[in-house]
Coordinates of C-alpha atoms and ligand atoms in Angstrom, one line a residue:
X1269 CA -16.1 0.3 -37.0
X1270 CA -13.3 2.0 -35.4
X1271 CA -14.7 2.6 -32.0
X1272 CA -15.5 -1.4 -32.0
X1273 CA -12.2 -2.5 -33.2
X1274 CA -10.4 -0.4 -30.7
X1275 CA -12.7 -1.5 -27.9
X1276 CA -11.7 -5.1 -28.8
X1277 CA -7.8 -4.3 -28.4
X1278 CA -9.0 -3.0 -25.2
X1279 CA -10.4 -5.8 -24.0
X1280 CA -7.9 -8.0 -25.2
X1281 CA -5.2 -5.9 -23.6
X1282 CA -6.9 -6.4 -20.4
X1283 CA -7.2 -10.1 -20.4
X1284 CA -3.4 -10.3 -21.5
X1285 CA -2.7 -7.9 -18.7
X1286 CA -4.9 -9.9 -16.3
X1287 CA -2.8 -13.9 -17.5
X1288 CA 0.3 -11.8 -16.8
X1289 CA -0.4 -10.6 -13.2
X1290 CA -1.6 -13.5 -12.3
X1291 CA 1.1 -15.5 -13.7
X1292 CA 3.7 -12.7 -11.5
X1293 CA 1.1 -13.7 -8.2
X1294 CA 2.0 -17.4 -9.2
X1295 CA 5.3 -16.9 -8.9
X1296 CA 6.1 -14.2 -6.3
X1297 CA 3.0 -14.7 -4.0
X1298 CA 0.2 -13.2 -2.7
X1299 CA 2.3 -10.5 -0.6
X1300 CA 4.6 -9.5 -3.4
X1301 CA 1.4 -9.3 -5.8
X1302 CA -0.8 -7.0 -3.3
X1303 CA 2.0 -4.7 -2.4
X1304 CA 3.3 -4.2 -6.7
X1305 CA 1.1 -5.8 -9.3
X1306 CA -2.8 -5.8 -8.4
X1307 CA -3.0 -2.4 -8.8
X1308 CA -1.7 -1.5 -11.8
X1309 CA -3.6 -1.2 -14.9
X1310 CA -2.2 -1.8 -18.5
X1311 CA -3.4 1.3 -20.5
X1312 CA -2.8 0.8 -24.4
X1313 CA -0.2 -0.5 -26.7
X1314 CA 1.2 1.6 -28.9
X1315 CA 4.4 1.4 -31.5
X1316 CA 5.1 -2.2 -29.6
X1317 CA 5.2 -0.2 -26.4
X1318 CA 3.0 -1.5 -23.6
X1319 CA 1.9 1.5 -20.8
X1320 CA 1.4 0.4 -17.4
X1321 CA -0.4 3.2 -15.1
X1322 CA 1.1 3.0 -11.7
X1323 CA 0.0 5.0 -8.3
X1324 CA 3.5 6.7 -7.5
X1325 CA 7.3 7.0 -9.1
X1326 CA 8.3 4.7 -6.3
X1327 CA 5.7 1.9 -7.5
X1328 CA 7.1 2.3 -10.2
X1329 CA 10.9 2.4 -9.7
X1330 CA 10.7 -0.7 -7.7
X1331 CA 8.6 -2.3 -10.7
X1332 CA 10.9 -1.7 -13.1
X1333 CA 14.2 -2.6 -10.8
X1334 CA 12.6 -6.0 -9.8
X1335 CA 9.6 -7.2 -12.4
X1336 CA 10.2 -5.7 -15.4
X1337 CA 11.8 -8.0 -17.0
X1338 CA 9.5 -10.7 -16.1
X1339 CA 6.6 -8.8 -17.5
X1340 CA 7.9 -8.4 -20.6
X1341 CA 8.7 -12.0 -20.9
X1342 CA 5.4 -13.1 -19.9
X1343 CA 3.5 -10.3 -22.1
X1344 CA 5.1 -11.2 -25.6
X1345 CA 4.4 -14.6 -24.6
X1346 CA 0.9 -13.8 -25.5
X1347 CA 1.5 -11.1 -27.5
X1348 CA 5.1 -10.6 -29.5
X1349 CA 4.4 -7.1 -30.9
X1350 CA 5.2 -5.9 -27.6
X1351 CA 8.9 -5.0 -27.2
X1352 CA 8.8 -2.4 -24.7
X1353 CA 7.1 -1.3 -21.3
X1354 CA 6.5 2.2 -20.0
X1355 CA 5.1 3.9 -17.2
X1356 CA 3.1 6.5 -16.7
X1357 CA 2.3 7.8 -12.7
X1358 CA -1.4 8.7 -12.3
X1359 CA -1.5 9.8 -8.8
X1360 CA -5.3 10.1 -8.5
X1361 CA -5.9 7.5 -10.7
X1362 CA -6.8 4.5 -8.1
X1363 CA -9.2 7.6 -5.9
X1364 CA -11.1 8.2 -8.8
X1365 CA -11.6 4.3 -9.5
X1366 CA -12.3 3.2 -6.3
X1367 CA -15.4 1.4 -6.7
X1368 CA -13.7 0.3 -9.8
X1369 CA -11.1 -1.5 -7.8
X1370 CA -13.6 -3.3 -5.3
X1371 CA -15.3 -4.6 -8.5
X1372 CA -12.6 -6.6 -9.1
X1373 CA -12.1 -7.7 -5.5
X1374 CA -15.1 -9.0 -6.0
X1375 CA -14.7 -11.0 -8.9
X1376 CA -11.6 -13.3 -7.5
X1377 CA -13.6 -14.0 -5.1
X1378 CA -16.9 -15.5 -6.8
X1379 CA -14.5 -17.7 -8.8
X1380 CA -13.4 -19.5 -6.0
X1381 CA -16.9 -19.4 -4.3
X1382 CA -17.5 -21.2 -8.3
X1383 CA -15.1 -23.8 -8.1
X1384 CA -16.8 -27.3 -7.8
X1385 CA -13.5 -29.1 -5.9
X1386 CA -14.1 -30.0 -2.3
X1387 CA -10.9 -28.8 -0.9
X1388 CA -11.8 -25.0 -3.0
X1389 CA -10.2 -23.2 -0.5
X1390 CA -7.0 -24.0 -0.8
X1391 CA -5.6 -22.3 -3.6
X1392 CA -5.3 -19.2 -1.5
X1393 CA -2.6 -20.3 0.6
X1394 CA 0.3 -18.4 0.0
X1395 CA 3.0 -21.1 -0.7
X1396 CA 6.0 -18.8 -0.1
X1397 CA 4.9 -18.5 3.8
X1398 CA 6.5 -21.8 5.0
X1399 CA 8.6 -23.2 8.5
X1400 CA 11.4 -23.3 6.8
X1401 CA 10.9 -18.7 6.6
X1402 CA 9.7 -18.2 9.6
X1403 CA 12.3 -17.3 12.0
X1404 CA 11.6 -18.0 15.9
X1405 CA 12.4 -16.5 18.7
X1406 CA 10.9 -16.3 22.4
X1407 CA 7.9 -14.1 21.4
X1408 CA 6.5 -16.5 18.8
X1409 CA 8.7 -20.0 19.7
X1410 CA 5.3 -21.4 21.4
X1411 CA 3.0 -20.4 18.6
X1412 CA 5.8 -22.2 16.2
X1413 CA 5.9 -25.3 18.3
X1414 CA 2.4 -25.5 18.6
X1415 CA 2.0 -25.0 15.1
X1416 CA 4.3 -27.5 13.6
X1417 CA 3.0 -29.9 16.7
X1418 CA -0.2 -29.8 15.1
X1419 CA 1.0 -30.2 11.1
X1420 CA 2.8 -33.1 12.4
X1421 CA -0.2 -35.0 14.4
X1422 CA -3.2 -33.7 13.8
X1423 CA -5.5 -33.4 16.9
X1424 CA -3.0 -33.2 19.4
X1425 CA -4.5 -29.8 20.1
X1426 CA -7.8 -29.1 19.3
X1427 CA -9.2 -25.9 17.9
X1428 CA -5.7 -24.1 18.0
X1429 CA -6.1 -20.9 18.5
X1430 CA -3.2 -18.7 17.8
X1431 CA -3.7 -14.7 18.6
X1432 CA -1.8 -11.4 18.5
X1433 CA -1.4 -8.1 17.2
X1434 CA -1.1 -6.9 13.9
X1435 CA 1.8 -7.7 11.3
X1436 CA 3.1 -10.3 14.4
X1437 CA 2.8 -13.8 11.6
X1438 CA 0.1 -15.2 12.4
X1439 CA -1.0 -15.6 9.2
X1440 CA 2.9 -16.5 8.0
X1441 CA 2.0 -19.8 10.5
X1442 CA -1.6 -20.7 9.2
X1443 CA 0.0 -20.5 5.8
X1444 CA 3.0 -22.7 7.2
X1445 CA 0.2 -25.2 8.8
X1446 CA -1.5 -25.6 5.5
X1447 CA 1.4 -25.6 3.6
X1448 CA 2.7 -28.8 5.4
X1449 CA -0.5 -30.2 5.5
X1450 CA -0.7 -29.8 1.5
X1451 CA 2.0 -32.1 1.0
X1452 CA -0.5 -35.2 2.7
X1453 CA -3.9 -36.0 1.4
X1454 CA -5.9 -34.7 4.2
X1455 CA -8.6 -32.3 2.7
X1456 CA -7.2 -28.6 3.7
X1457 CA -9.6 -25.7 3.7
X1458 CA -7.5 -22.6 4.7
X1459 CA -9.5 -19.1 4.6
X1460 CA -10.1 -15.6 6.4
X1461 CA -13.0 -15.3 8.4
X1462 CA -14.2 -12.6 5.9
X1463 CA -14.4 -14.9 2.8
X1464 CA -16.0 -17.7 5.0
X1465 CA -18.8 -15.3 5.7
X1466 CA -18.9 -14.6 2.1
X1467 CA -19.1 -17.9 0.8
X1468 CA -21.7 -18.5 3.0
X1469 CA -23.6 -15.4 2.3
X1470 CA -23.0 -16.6 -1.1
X1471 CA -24.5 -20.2 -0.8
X1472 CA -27.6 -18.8 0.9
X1473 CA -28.2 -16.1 -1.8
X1474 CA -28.2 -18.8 -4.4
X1475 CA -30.1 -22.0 -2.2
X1476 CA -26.9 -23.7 -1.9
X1477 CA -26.3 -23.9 1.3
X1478 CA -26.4 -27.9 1.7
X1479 CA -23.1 -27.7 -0.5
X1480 CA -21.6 -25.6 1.2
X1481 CA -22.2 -27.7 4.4
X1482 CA -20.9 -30.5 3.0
X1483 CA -17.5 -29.1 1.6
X1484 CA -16.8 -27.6 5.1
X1485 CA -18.0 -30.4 7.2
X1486 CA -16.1 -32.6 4.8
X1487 CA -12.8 -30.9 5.7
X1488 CA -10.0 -32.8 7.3
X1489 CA -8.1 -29.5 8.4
X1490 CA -9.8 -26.3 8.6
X1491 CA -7.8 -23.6 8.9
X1492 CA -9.7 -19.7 10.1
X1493 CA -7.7 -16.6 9.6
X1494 CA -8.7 -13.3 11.2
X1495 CA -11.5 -15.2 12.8
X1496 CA -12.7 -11.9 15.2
X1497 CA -14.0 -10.7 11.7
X1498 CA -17.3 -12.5 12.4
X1499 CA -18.0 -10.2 16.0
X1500 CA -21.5 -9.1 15.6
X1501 CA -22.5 -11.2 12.8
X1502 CA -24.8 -13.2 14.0
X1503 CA -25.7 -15.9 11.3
X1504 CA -22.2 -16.0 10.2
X1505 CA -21.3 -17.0 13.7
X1506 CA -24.1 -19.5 13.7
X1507 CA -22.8 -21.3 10.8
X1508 CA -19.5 -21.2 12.0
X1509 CA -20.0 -22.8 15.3
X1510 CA -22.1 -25.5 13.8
X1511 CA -19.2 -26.3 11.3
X1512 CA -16.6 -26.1 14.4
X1513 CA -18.7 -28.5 16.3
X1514 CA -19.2 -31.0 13.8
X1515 CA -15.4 -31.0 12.6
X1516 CA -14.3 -31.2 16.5
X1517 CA -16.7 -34.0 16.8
X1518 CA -15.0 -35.9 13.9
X1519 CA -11.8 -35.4 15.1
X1520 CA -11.4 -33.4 12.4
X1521 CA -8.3 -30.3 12.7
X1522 CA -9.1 -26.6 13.6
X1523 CA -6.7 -24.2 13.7
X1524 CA -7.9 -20.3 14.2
X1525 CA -6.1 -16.9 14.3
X1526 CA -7.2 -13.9 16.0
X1527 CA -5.9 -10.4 17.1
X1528 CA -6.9 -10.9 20.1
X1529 CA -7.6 -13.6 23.1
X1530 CA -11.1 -15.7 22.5
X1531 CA -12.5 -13.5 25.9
X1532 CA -11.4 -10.3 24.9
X1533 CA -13.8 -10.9 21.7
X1534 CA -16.5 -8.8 21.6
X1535 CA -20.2 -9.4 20.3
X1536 CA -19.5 -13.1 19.6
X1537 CA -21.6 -16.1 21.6
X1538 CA -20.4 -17.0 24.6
X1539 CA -20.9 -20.7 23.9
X1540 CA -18.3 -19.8 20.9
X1541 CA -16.0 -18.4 23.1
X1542 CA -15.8 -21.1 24.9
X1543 CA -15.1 -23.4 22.4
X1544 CA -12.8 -21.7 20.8
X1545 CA -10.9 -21.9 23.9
X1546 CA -11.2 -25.7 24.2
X1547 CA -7.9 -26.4 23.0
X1548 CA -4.9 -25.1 23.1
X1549 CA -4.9 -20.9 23.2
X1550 CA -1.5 -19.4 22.7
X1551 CA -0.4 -15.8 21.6
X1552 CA 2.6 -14.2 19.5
X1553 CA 3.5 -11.4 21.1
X1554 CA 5.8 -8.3 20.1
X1555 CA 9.5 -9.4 18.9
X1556 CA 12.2 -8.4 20.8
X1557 CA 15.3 -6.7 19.2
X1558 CA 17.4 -10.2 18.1
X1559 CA 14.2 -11.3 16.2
X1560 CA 13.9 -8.3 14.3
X1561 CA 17.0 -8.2 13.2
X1562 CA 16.9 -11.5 12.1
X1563 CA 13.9 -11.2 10.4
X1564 CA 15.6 -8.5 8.1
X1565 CA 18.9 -10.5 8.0
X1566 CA 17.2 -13.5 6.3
X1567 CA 14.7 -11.4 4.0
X1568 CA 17.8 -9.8 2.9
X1569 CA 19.4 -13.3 1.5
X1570 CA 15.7 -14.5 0.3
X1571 CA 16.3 -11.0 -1.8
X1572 CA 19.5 -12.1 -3.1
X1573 CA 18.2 -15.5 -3.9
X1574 CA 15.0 -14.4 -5.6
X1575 CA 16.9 -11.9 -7.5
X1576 CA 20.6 -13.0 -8.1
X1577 CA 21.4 -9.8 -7.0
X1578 CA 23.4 -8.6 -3.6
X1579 CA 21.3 -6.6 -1.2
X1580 CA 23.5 -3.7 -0.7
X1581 CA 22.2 -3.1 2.9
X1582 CA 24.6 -3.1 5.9
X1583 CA 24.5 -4.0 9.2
X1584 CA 24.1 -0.5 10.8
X1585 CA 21.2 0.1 9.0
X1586 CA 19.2 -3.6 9.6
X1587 CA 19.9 -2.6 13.8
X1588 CA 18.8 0.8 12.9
X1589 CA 15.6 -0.7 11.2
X1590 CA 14.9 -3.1 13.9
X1591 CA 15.5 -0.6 16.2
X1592 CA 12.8 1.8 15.1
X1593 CA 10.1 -0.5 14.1
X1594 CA 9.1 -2.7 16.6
X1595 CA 5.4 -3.1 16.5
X1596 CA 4.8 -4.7 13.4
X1597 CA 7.0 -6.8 11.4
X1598 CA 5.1 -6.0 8.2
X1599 CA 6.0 -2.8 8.6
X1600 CA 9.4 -3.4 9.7
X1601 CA 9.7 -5.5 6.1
X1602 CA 8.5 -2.9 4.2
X1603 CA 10.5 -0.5 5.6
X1604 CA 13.6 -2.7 4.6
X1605 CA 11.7 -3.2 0.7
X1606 CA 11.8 0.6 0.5
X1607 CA 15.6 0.8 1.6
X1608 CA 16.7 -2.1 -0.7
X1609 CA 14.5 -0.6 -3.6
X1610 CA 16.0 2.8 -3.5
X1611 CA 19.8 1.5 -3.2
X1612 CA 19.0 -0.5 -6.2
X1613 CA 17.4 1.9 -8.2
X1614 CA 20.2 4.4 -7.1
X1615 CA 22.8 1.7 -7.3
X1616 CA 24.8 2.6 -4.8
X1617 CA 25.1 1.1 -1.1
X1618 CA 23.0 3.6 1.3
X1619 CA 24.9 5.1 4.0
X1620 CA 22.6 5.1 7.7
X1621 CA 22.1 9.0 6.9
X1622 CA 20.8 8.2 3.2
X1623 CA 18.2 5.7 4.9
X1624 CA 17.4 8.1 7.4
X1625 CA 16.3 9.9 4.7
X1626 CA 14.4 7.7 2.2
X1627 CA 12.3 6.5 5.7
X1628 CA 12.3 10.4 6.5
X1629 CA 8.2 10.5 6.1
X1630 CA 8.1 7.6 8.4
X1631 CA 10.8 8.9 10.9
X1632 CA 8.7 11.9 11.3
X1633 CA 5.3 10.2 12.6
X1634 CA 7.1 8.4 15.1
X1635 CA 8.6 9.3 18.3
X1636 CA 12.1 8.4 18.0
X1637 CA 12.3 5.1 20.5
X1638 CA 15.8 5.7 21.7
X1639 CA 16.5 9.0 23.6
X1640 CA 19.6 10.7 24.0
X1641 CA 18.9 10.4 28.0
X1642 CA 18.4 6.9 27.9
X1643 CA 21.9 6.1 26.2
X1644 CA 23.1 8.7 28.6
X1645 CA 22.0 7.1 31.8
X1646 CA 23.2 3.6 30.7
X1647 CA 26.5 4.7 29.9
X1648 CA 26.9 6.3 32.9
X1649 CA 25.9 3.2 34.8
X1650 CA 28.5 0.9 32.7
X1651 CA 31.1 3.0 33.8
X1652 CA 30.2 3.5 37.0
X1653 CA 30.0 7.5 36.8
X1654 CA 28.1 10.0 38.5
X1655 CA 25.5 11.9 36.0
X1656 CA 26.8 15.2 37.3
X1657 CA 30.4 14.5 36.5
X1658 CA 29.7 12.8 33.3
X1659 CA 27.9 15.8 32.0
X1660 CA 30.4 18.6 33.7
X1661 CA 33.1 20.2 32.1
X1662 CA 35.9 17.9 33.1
X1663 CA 37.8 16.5 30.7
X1664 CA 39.5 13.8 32.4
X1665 CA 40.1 10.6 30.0
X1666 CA 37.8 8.6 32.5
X1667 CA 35.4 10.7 31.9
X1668 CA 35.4 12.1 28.2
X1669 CA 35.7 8.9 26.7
X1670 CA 32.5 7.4 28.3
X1671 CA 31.1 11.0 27.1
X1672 CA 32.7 10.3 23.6
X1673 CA 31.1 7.0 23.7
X1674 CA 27.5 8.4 24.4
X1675 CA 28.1 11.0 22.1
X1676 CA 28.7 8.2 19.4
X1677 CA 25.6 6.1 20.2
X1678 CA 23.5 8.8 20.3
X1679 CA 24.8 9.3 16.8
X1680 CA 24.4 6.2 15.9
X1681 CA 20.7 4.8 17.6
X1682 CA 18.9 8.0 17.5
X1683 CA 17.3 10.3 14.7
X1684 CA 19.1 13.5 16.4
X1685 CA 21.4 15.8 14.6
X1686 CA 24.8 16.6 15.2
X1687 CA 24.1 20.1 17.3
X1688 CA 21.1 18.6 19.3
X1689 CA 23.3 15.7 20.7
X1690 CA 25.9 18.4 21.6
X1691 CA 23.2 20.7 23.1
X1692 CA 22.5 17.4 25.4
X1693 CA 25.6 17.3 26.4
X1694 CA 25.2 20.7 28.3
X1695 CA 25.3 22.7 25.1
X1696 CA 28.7 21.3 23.4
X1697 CA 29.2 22.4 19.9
X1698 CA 28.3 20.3 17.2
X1699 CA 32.3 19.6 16.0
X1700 CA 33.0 17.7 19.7
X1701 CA 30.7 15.4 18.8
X1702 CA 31.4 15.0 15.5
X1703 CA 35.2 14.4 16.8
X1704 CA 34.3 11.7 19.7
X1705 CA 32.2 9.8 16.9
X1706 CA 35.6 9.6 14.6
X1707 CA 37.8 9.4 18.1
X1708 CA 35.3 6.2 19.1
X1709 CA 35.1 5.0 15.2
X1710 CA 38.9 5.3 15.2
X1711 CA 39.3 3.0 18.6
X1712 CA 37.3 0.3 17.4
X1713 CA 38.8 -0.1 14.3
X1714 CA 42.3 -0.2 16.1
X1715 CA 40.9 -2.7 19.6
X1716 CA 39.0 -5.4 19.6
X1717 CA 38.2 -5.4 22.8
X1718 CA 36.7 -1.4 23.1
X1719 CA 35.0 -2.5 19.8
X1720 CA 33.1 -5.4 22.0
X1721 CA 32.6 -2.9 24.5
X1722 CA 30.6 -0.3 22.5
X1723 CA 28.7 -3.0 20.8
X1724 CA 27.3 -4.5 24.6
X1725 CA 26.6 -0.6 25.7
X1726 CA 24.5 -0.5 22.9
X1727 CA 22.8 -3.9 22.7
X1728 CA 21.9 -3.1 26.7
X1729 CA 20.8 0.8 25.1
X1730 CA 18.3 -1.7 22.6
X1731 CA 17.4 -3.8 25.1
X1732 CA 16.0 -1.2 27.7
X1733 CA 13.6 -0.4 25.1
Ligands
ADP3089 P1 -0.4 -11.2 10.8 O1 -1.2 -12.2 10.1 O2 -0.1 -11.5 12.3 O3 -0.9 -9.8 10.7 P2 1.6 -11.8 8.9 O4 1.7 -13.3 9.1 O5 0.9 -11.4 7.7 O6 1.1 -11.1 10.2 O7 3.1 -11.3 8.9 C1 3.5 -10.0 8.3 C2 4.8 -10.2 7.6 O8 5.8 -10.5 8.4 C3 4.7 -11.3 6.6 O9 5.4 -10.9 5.4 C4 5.4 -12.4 7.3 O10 6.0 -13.3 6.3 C5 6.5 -11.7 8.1 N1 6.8 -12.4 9.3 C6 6.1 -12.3 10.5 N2 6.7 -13.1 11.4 C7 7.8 -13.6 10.8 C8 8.9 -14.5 11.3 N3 8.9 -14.9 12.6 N4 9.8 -14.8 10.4 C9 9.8 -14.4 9.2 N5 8.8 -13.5 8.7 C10 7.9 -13.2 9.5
MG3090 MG1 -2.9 -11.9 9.0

């Protein structure tokens, strides 16, 4: 009788667990919910305390400094006994549960497949990804033209087809599209590649095919992310270019995503290619140094919004940020998460060293973009100097202080320590450099214009990268 009784709690702890996650993906999104909540497991209750088994102590530091209270909210909504949350860290927990975890995958999925509604699809746009958040710049200004273009007058080009590398937001603007789109009465079907071949996989496993014609044929907007997904699977790609051609014959909106140009695709028809190509075919391609840092600037405020709290990040460390990771912005955002977690959990406002530090692991698998030689050379060619003079002995002011001033950026926009800067400087000791970066500090607190000065070295120093 035991055994069955606990076995019950369990499973009701599970479903309460289950409303309360997906209540946090309602409200935070999909992104939020991946990165924090989907993979944590409620254990037991016990003496009103609720345990939550998370995968590290930083999961669960940043759980606790942003969610927790929400949690507990929503969890004595549905049960009241609870009055506390703990956490325990299982490190191996999620490798020994693997297939486990791809169980459950699987289940979100078959309940959309399930749903009856025509426009099924579009629950899984992420309604946090909007215009309005995405900010623009010159590598992604055409894509974002094109894009709204198309949510204003649909047809006006016809598939889109937007591509690019990894983490560029190319999924941010499908989300945007739809989003838009959502706010009309047009019938919106937005959905990866992946879960189109599933659904149709699905439909043919259980003779359902004809409905699953009809609900994509029916569409008003369709709306492919990840589309390369379906290289080298043949059917899939059958269905798919059946479904393009009959929605392109009724005038009916495509809009596709891919990592990569429609001819660079490999193992997919020619004839798809082809039409894929048909309309308009634009690319996102890597951000340049202003559109990071804007991108950090304005997830910062969305932070201080979302959490009434201020994001105790400084400037200094958003260039240093946007200076180091360039290839993705998903990575570059959840560098900045980690920052902002570990200043709030420490509750203190991290110094560029202290972030240096939290990113260390990160730091170390990367080569360091700026070089102490490249802020060298460019320093020498704002002032005018010859290299040999600039790194002699002499210690004429015309001189030192342009050497001061390298000394300082090198400080400042590389990983390098104190004593390796000063051995670049042919092998100065680790105190002059530390006294040109207050001597520089000191000058463009006092002068404007030297301030200006140091900041345009440096922005050219980013730029050349
Ligand atoms: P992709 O689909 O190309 O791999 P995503 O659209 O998922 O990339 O973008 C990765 C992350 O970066 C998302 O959190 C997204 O919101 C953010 N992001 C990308 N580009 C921008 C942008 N221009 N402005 C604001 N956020 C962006
Ligand atoms: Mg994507």
């Amino acid at each position: 009788m035991k055994i069955t009784s606990a076995l019950e709690n369990n499973d009701d702890l599970k479903k309460n667990w289950s409303e309360v996650q997906n209540k946090l993906k309602e409200i935070y999104g999909l992104d939020v919910f991946k990165s924090w909540i989907q993979n944590v497991e409620a254990k037991e209750i016990q003496q009103n305390s609720l345990t939550l088994i998370v995968k590290t102590r930083f999961v669960r530091d940043w759980i606790v400094s942003h969610y927790a209270d929400k949690i507990l909210d929503f969890f004595q909504k549905l049960d009241s006994s609870v009055t506390r949350i703990q956490f325990e860290i299982h490190e191996s927990f999620y490798a020994d549960k693997k297939i486990q975890t791809n169980v459950v995958d699987f289940t979100t999925g078959s309940q959309v497949l399930d749903s009856k509604d025509a426009g099924y699809a579009t629950n899984r746009l992420d309604h946090r990804l909007t215009f309005s958040n995405f900010v623009v710049g010159e590598s992604n200004q055409l894509a974002f033209s094109a894009a709204k273009r198309v949510s204003e007058t649909l047809g006006h080009y016809n598939p889109l087809f937007i591509y690019g590398s990894v983490g560029l937001g190319k999924t941010h603007i499908l989300n945007a599209i739809g989003n838009e789109l959502k706010k009309t009465d047009k019938k919106i079907i937005y959905l990866s590649a992946e879960r189109f071949m599933y659904q149709f996989v699905k439909s043919i496993k259980n003779k359902d095919t004809q409905k699953f014609k009809d609900v994509f044929r029916n569409a008003d907007v369709l709306i492919v992310d990840d589309i390369q997904f379906i290289s080298g699977k043949e059917v899939t790609q059958e269905e798919f270019f059946y479904t393009f051609n009959s929605l392109v014959e009724n005038q009916s909106q495509v809009i596709i995503s891919c990592d990569r140009a429609p001819n660079d695709l490999d193992r997919i028809q020619d004839r798809i290619k082809s039409r894929l190509s048909g309309g308009l075919v634009i690319d996102i391609q890597n951000p340049d140094i202003a559109l990071r840092l804007q991108i950090l600037k304005n997830r910062c405020k969305t932070e201080e919004t979302y959490f009434g709290k201020e994001v105790l990040v400084n400037d200094d460390i958003l260039s240093f940020i946007a200076n180091e990771f360039k290839s993705s912005i998903r990575d570059m955002l959840g560098v900045l998460n980690r920052v902002i977690a570990s200043s709030r959990i420490q509750n203190k406002v991290p110094t560029l060293q202290d972030a240096k530090v939290i990113l260390k692991d990160l730091l170390n698998n990367m080569q360091s973009v700026v070089t102490v030689e490249d802020i060298q050379k460019i320093v020498v060619n704002y002032y005018n100097l010859p290299m040999s003079d600039f790194l002699s002995s002499r210690r004429s002011r015309h001189i030192a202080r342009p050497r001061q001033v390298a000394m300082y950026l090198a400080k400042k926009l590389t990983t390098k320590s104190l004593p390796d800067i000063g051995r670049k400087f042919t092998g100065r000791d680790h105190t002059t450099v530390i006294h040109a970066i207050k001597k520089i500090e000191e000058m463009m607190a006092a002068d404007k214009k030297f301030e200006y000065e140091v900041q345009d070295i440096s922005n050219k120093i980013l730029k050349s990268n």
